[in-house]
XYZ file of C-alpha atoms in Angstrom:
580
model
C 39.340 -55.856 13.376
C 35.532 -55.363 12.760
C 34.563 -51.536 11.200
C 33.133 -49.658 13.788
C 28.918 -49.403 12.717
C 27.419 -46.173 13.367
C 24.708 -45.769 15.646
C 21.202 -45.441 13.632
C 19.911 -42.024 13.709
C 15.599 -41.664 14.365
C 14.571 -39.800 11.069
C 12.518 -36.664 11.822
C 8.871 -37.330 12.038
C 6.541 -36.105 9.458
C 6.000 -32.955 10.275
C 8.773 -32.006 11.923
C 11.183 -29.032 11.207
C 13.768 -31.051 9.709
C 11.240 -32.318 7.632
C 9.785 -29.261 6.603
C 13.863 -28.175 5.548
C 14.240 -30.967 3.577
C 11.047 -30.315 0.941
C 12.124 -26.541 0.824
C 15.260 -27.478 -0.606
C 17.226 -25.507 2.239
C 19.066 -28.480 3.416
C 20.374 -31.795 1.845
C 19.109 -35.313 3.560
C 22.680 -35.296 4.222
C 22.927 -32.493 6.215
C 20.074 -33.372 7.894
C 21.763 -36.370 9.208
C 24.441 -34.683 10.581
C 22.506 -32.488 12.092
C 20.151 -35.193 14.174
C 23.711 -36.591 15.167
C 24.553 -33.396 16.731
C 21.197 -33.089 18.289
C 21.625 -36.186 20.045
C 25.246 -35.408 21.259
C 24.759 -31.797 22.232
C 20.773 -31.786 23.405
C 20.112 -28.939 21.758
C 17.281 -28.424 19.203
C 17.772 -28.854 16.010
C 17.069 -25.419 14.667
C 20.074 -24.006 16.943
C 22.160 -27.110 15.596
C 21.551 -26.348 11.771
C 22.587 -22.403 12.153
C 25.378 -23.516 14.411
C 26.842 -25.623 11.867
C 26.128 -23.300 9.191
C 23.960 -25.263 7.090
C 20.818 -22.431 6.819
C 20.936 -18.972 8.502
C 18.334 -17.822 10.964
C 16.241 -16.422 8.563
C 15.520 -19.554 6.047
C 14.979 -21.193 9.830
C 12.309 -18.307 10.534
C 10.387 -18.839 7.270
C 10.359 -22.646 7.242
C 9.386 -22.616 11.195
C 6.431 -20.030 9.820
C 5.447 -21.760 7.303
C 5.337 -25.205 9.692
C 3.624 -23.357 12.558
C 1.304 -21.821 10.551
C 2.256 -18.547 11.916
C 3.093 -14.910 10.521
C 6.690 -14.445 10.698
C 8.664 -11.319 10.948
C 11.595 -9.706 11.165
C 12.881 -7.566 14.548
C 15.597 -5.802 12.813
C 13.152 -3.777 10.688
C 10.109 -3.101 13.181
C 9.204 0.395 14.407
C 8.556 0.147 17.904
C 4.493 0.732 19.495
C 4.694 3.096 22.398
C 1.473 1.435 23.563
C 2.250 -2.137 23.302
C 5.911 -1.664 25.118
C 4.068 0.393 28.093
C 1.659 -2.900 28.156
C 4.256 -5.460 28.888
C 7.000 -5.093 31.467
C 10.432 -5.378 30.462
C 11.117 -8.133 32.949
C 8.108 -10.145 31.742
C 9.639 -9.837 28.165
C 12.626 -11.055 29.197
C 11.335 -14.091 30.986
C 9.208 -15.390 28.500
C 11.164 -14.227 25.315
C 8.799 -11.816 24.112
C 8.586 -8.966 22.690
C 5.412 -6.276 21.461
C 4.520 -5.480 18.322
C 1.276 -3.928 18.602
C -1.134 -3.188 20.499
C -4.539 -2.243 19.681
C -6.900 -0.927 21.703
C -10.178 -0.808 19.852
C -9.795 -4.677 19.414
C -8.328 -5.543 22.580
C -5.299 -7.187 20.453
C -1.882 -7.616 21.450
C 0.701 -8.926 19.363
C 3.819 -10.580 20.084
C 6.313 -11.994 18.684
C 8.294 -14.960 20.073
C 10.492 -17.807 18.973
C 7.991 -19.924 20.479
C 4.481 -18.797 19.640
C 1.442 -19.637 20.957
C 3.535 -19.857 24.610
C 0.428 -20.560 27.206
C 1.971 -19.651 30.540
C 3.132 -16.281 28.955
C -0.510 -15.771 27.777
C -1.940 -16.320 31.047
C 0.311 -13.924 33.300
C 0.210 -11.536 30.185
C -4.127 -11.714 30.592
C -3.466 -11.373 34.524
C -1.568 -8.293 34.029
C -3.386 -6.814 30.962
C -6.739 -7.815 32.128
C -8.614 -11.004 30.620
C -10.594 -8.877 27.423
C -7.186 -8.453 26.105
C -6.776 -10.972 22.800
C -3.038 -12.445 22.485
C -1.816 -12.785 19.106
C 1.591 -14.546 17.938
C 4.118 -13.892 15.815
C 7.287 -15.666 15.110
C 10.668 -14.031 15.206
C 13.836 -15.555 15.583
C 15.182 -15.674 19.607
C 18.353 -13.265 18.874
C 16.277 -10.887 16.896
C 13.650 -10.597 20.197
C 16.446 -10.080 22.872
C 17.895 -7.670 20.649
C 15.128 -6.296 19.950
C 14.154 -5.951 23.680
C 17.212 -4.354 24.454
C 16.933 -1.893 21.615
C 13.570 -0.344 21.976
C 12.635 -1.040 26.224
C 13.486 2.208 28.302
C 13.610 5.234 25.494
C 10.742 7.511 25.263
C 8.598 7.478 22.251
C 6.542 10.170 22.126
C 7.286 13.132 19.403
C 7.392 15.754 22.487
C 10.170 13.763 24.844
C 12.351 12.945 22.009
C 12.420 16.268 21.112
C 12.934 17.535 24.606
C 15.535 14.916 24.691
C 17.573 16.089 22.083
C 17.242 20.102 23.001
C 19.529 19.232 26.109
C 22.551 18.186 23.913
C 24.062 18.718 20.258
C 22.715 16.006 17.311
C 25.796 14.033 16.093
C 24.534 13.449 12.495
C 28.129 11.473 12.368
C 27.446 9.428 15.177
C 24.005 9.014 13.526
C 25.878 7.535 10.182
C 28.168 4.883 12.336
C 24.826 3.814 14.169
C 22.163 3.401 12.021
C 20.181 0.990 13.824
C 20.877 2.230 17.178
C 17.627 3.419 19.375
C 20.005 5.351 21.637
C 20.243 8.143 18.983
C 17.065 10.688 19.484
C 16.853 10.860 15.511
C 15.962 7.269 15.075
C 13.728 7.338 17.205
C 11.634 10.061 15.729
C 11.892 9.312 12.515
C 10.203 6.302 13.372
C 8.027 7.441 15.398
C 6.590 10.475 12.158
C 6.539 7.150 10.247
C 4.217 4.912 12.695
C 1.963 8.013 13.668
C 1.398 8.513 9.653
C 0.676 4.433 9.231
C -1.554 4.773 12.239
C -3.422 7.859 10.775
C -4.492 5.965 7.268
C -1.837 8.869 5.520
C -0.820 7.751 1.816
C 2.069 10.301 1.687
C 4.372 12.256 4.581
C 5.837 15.471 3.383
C 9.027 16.989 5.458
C 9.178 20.673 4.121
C 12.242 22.437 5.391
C 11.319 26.399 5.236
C 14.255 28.963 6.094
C 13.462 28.794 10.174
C 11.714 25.392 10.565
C 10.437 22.073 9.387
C 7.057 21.939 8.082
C 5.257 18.106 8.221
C 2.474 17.341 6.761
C 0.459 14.268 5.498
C -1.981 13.248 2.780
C -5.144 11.370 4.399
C -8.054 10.676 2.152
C -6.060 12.811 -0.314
C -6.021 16.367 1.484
C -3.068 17.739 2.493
C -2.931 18.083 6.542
C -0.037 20.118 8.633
C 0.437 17.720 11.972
C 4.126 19.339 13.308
C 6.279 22.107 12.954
C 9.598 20.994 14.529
C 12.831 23.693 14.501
C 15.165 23.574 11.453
C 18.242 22.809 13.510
C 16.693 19.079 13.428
C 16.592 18.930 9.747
C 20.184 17.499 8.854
C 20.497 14.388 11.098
C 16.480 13.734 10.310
C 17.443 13.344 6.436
C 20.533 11.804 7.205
C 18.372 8.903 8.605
C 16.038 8.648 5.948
C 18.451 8.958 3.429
C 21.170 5.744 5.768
C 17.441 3.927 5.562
C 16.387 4.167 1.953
C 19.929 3.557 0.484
C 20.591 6.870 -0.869
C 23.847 9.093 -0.795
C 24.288 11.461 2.315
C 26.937 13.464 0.833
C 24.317 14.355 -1.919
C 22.499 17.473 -1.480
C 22.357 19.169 -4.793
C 20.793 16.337 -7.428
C 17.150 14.799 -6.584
C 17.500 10.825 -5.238
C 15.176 8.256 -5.174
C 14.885 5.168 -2.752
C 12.835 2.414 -0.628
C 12.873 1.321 3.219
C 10.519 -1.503 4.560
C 9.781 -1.501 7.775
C 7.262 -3.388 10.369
C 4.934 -0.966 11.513
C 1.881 -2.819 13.940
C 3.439 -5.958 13.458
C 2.797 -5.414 9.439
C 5.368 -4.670 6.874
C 4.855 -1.621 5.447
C 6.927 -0.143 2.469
C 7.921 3.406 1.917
C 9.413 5.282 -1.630
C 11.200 7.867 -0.616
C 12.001 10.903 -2.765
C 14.421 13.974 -2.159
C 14.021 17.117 -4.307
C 16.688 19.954 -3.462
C 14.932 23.019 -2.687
C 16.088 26.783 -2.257
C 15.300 26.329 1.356
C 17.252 22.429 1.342
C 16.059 19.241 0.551
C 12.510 18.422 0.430
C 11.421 14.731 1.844
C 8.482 13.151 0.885
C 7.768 9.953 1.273
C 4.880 7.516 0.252
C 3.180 5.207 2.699
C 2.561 1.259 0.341
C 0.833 -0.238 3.228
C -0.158 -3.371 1.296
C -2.678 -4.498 3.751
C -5.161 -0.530 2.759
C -3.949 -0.591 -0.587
C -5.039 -4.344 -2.153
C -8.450 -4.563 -1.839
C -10.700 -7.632 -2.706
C -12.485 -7.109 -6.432
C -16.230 -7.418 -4.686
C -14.996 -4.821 -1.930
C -14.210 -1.891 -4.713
C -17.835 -0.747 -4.027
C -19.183 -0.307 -7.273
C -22.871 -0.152 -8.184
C -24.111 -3.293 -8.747
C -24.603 -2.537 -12.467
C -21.310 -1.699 -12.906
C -19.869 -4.712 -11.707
C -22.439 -6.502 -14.391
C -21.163 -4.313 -16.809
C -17.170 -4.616 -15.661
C -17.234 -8.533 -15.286
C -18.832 -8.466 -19.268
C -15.964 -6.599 -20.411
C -13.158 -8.685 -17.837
C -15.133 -11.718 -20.052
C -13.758 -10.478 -23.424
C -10.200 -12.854 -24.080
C -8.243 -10.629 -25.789
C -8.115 -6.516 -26.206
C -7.048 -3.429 -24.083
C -8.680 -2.487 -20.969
C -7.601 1.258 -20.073
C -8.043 2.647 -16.986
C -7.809 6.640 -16.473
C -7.710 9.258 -14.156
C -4.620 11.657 -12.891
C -2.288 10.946 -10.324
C -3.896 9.944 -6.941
C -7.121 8.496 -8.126
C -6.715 4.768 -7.070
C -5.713 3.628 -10.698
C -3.270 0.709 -9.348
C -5.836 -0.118 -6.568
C -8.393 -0.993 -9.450
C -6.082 -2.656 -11.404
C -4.389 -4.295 -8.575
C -8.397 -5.896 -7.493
C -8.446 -6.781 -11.304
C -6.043 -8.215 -11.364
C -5.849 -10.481 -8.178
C -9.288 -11.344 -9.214
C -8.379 -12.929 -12.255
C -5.615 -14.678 -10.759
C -6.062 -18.300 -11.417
C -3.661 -21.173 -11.306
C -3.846 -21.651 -15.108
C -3.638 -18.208 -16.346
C 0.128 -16.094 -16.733
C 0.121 -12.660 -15.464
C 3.023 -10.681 -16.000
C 3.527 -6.698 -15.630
C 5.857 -4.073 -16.463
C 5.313 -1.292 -13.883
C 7.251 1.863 -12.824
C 8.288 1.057 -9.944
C 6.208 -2.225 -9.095
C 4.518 -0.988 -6.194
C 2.627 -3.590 -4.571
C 3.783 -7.489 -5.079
C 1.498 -9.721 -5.969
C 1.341 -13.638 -5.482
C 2.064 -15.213 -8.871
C 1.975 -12.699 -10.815
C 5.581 -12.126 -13.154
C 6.194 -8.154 -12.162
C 9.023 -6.254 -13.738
C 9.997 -2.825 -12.469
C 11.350 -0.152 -15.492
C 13.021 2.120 -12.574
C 15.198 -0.243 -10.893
C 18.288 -0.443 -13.007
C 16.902 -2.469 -15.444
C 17.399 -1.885 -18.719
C 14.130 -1.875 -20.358
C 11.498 0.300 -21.195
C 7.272 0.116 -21.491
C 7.409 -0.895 -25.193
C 10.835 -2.984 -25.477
C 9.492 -4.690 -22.275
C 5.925 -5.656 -23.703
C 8.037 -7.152 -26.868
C 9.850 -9.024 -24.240
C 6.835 -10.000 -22.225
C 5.328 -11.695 -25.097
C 7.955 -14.134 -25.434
C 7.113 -15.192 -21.743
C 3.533 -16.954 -22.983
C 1.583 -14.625 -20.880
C -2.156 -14.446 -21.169
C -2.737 -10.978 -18.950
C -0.188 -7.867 -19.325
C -0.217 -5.002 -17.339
C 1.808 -2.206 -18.567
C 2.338 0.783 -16.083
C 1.264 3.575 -18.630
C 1.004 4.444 -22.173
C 2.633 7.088 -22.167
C 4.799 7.392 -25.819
C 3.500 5.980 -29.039
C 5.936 3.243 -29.163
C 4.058 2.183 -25.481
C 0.826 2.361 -27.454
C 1.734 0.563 -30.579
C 2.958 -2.416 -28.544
C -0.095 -2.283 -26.346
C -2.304 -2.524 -29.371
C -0.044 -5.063 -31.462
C -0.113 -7.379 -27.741
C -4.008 -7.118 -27.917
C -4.254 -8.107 -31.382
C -2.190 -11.429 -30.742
C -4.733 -12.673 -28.594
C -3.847 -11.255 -25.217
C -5.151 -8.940 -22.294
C -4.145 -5.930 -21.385
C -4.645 -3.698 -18.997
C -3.081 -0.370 -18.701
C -3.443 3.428 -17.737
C -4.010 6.799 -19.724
C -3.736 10.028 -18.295
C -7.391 11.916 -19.638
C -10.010 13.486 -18.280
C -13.072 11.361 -18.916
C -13.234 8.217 -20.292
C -14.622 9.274 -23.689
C -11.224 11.812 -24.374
C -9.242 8.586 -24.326
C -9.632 7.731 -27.918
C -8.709 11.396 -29.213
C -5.590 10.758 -26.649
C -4.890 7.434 -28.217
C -5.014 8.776 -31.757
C -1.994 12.262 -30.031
C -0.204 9.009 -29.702
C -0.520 7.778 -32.961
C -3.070 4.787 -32.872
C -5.149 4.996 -35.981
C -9.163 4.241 -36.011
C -8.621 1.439 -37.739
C -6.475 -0.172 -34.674
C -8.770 1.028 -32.098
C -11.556 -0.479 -33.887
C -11.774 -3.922 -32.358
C -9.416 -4.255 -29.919
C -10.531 -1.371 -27.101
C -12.620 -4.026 -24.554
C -13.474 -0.661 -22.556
C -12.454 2.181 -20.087
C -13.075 3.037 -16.757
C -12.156 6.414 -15.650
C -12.148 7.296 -11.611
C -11.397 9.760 -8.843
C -11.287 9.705 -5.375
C -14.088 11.107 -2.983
C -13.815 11.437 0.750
C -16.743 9.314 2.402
C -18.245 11.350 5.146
C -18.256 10.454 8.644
C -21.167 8.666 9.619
C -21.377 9.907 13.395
C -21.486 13.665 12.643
C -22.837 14.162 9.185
C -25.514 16.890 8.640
C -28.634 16.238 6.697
C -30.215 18.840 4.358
C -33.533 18.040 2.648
C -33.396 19.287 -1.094
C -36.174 21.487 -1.876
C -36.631 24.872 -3.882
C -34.883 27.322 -1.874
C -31.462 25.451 -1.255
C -28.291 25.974 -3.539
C -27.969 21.802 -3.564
C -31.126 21.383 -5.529
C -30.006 23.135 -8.928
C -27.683 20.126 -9.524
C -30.196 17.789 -9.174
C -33.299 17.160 -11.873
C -36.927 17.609 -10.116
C -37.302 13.565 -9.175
C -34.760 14.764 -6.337
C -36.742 17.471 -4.695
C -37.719 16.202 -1.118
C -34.607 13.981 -0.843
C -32.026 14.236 2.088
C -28.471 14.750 1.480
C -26.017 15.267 3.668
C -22.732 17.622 4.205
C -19.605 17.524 6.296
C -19.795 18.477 9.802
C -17.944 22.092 9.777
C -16.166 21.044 12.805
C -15.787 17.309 12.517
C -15.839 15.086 15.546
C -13.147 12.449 17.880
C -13.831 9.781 15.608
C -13.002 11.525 11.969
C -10.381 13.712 13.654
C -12.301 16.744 13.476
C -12.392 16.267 9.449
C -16.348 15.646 8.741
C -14.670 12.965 6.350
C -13.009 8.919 6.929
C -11.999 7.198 4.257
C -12.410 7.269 0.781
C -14.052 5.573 -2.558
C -14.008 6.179 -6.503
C -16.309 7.809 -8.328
C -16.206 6.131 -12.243
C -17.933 6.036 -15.260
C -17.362 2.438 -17.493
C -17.397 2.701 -21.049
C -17.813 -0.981 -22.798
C -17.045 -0.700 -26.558
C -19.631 -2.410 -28.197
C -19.882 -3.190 -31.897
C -21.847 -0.116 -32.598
C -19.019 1.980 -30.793
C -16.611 -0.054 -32.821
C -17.907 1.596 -36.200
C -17.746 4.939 -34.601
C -14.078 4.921 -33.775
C -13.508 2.728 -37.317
C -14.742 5.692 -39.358
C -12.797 8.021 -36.889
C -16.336 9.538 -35.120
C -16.468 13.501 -33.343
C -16.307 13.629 -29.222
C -19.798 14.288 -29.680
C -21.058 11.357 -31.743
C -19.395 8.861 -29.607
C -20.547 10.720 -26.278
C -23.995 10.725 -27.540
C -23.985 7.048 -28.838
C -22.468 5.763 -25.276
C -25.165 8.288 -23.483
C -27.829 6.687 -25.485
C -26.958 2.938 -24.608
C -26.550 3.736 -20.593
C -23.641 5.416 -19.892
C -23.069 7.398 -17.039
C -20.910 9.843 -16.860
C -18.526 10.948 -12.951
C -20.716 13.691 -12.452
C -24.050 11.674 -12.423
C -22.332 8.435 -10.693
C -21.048 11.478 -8.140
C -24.412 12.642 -7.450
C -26.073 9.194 -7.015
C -23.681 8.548 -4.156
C -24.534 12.281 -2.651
C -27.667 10.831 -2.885
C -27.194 7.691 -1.124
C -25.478 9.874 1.212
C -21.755 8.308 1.177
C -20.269 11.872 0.605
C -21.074 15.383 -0.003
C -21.703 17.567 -2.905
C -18.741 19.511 -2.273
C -16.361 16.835 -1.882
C -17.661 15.753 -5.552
C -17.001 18.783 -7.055
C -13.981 18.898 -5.974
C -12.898 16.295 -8.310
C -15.206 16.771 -10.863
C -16.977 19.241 -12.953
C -20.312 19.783 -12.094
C -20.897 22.816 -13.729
C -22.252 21.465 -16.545
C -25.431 19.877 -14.518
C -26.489 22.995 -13.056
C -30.605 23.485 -14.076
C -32.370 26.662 -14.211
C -33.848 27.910 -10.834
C -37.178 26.603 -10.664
């Protein structure tokens, strides 16, 4: 009796999704094989086939279809809904096509969507009949469960701040019911907790505060680094709101009396945007805040940090120097990671090792080796560098030198022939060394193997539509912080009462202010011999360096912000002239 001869399976094309599987290393050629079998019996495709017999879940499906498509992929489970983009497209149109909105925005005439089959041209076309034909379809892919889900979570609640609140005045907030269903849009809380977290990614905030006081809840945000109250909502909403946050950031709810710390991600606009979340117990209760690491504001392009053109000559000579430490100061809030993050990706090359030790790591980075000192790990700034330089790196970045052991394994890392880049906590660049030698780093060490240090703060950039000139001349206040060359120049100030497009602030966006210091030879000798603050700030004065105040008042005088806004974050006292 002859052995029964299996019928020949087609391989995959190039190209194709099995294919793309197989040089991942999700699936086996094997499995692959079986899978086309079952294709051909059952009809289905093969994507369904491989998740119904188990051989990749729906999510190593979704990032191999991505990355064959060519498309953005993303996940439904995580994604806080857009009021504007679910009003856009009719329920029974998402159902149809298998679609669901992510975003919609209206100053671009964008819609996104996300759909298991992206780039769907008969959706497009009765979306553009029913949106109008301006409107600019993007795709996204998601996986089909996660989009009918996902339309049958979020289509026919209310998201606005006002009818969820209405919503839950008419009946009693089950913060237990709230604990059992943590992903459920039918619970009021969710749903505004979501929505305080899209409105403060909308409105460019870096940090939302929820301040429980003994009658309400005070919220506020940081945008461009100024504190702003947006709501006031009742304190009988408090509990079940920090229940939420607490279910979504992994933290203990039976907890109240000991600070926590924890993460969410979420998809806010069709992006994913992270969020560290910190509780503090009060006298009035818990205290929220939470900061907004919206990758997509927060990485910016080396060439786009806006620095004069002289010092990006003076920056890419010291980012030229092989070996020595590169420290970067300012207090909290000043864009220090956003610098060294632009630094960083700009000196990412195939043939160069980056690695970091950061606390926590904040933003990831393609290719670079991060390690995070708060996440369980045991390891510290200095027993991590030790460790780091055992991994062949050429670049380090170490969070902060905060202890002398941090410092002495900074400084023994440079001295082996490597980078590094890290962060001080002083004033002005020039204080750094007398910091340095608080933490125990003699002359001698410092001599050689500083490359430089930038110090920075953050300015508000005023609004271009409503800013008010003022020509400097002898009988305004402006002019005494300005030498005579000035006198006839226009600056400009904030509009007192703003306008639509700044939110009625006078100020959008922000940039740093900085003064580079390169040590030089000469400078070298200085520190060597262990030199005063004054005979290093007059030796770096005398070969060209400019100090915050002065680089502050030569953007007032391009007029990208306001003299007030600069001495807000610096001291300009010292620049006042004599009245002329």
């Amino acid at each position: 009796m002859s052995e029964a001869v299996e019928a020949p399976v087609t391989p995959a094309p190039k190209g194709r999704l099995g294919d793309a599987l197989l040089a991942q290393g999700v699936i086996t050629a094997d499995q692959l094989h079986v899978a086309l079998l079952e294709q051909q019996r059952s009809g289905r495709k093969l994507g369904e086939v491989l998740v119904a017999l188990g051989f990749v879940t729906e999510a190593a499906l979704q990032e191999a279809l991505s990355a064959k498509l060519g498309q953005q992929s993303v996940q439904l489970d995580q994604i806080v809904a857009d009021p504007e983009a679910l009003r856009r497209v009719p329920k029974s149109l998402a159902q149809r096509f298998l679609m669901f909105p992510l975003a919609y925005d209206a100053a671009a005439q964008q819609l996104l969507l996300a759909s298991p089959t992206p780039g769907d041209i008969v959706a497009a076309d009765m979306l553009r009949a029913q949106l109008g034909p301006g409107v600019r379809i993007e795709w996204a892919l998601a996986s089909a469960p996660e989009v009918t889900q996902a339309i049958e979570r979020f289509y026919g609640f209310d998201f606005s701040i006002d009818g969820i609140l209405r919503e839950i005045e008419t009946g009693e907030v089950d913060v237990t019911g709230l604990a059992r269903s943590q992903q459920g849009y039918s619970h009021p809380i969710v749903r505004l907790v979501d929505v305080l977290l899209s409105d403060a990614v909308h409105r460019r905030a870096s940090d939302l505060h929820l301040e429980p006081e003994g009658a309400f809840v005070r919220v506020r945000y940081r945008i461009d680094g100024v504190l702003r109250q947006v709501r006031t909502l009742h304190v009988r909403y408090w509990p079940a709101i920090l229940v939420r946050v607490k279910l979504m950031s992994g933290m203990n709810i039976a907890e109240n009396r000991a600070p926590q710390d924890g993460r969410c991600t979420l998809v806010v606009s069709g992006r994913t945007v992270d969020f560290r979340v910190s509780v503090q117990p009060t006298i009035h209760g818990e205290n929220l805040v939470l900061r907004v690491l919206d990758a997509k504001r927060a990485i910016v392009p080396y060439r786009e940090l806006g620095l004069w053109p002289e010092q990006y000559q003076l920056l890419d000579l010291m980012l030229a120097r092989p070996e020595g430490v590169l420290l970067v100061t300012g207090p909290t809030g000043s864009g220090k990671t956003t610098t060294l993050y632009a630094i960083l990706s700009h000196l990412n090359r195939e043939g160069v090792n980056i690695m970091t030790l950061e606390d926590p790591v904040e933003y990831p980075l393609p290719r670079v080796r991060q390690t995070s000192t708060s996440d369980g790990t045991k390891i510290d700034f200095a027993g991590g560098i030790r460790s780091l330089m055992r991994q062949d790196p050429d670049i380090i970045l170490v969070g902060e030198v905060r202890d002398p052991e941090t410092a002495e394994m900074a400084f023994r890392a440079a001295m082996t022939g490597h980078q590094v880049f890290t962060t001080l906590h002083t004033n002005s660049a020039l204080r750094s060394f007398s910091r340095l030698k608080n933490l125990g780093v003699l002359p001698d060490i410092m001599a050689g193997n500083i490359i430089g240090v930038q110090a920075q703060r953050l300015v508000r950039r005023l609004c271009p539509h409503c800013k008010e000139p003022i020509t400097l001349n002898e009988t305004v206040p402006e002019a005494a912080f300005f030498d005579g060359s000035a006198i006839g120049s226009t600056i400009f100030r904030a509009h007192p009462g703003g306008c639509e497009r700044c939110d009625f602030q006078g100020y959008r966006g922000r940039f740093a202010i900085m003064e580079l210091l390169r040590v030089d030879p000469g400078f070298d000798e200085l520190l060597a011999r262990d030199a005063t603050l004054g005979e290093l700030t007059a030796y770096a004065h005398a070969h060209g360096f400019v100090d915050m105040a002065r680089d502050g008042l030569r953007r007032v005088l391009a007029g990208e912000t306001s003299l007030e806004e600069v001495g807000r974050v610096v001291d300009l006292t010292g620049l006042l002239t004599a009245p002329r």
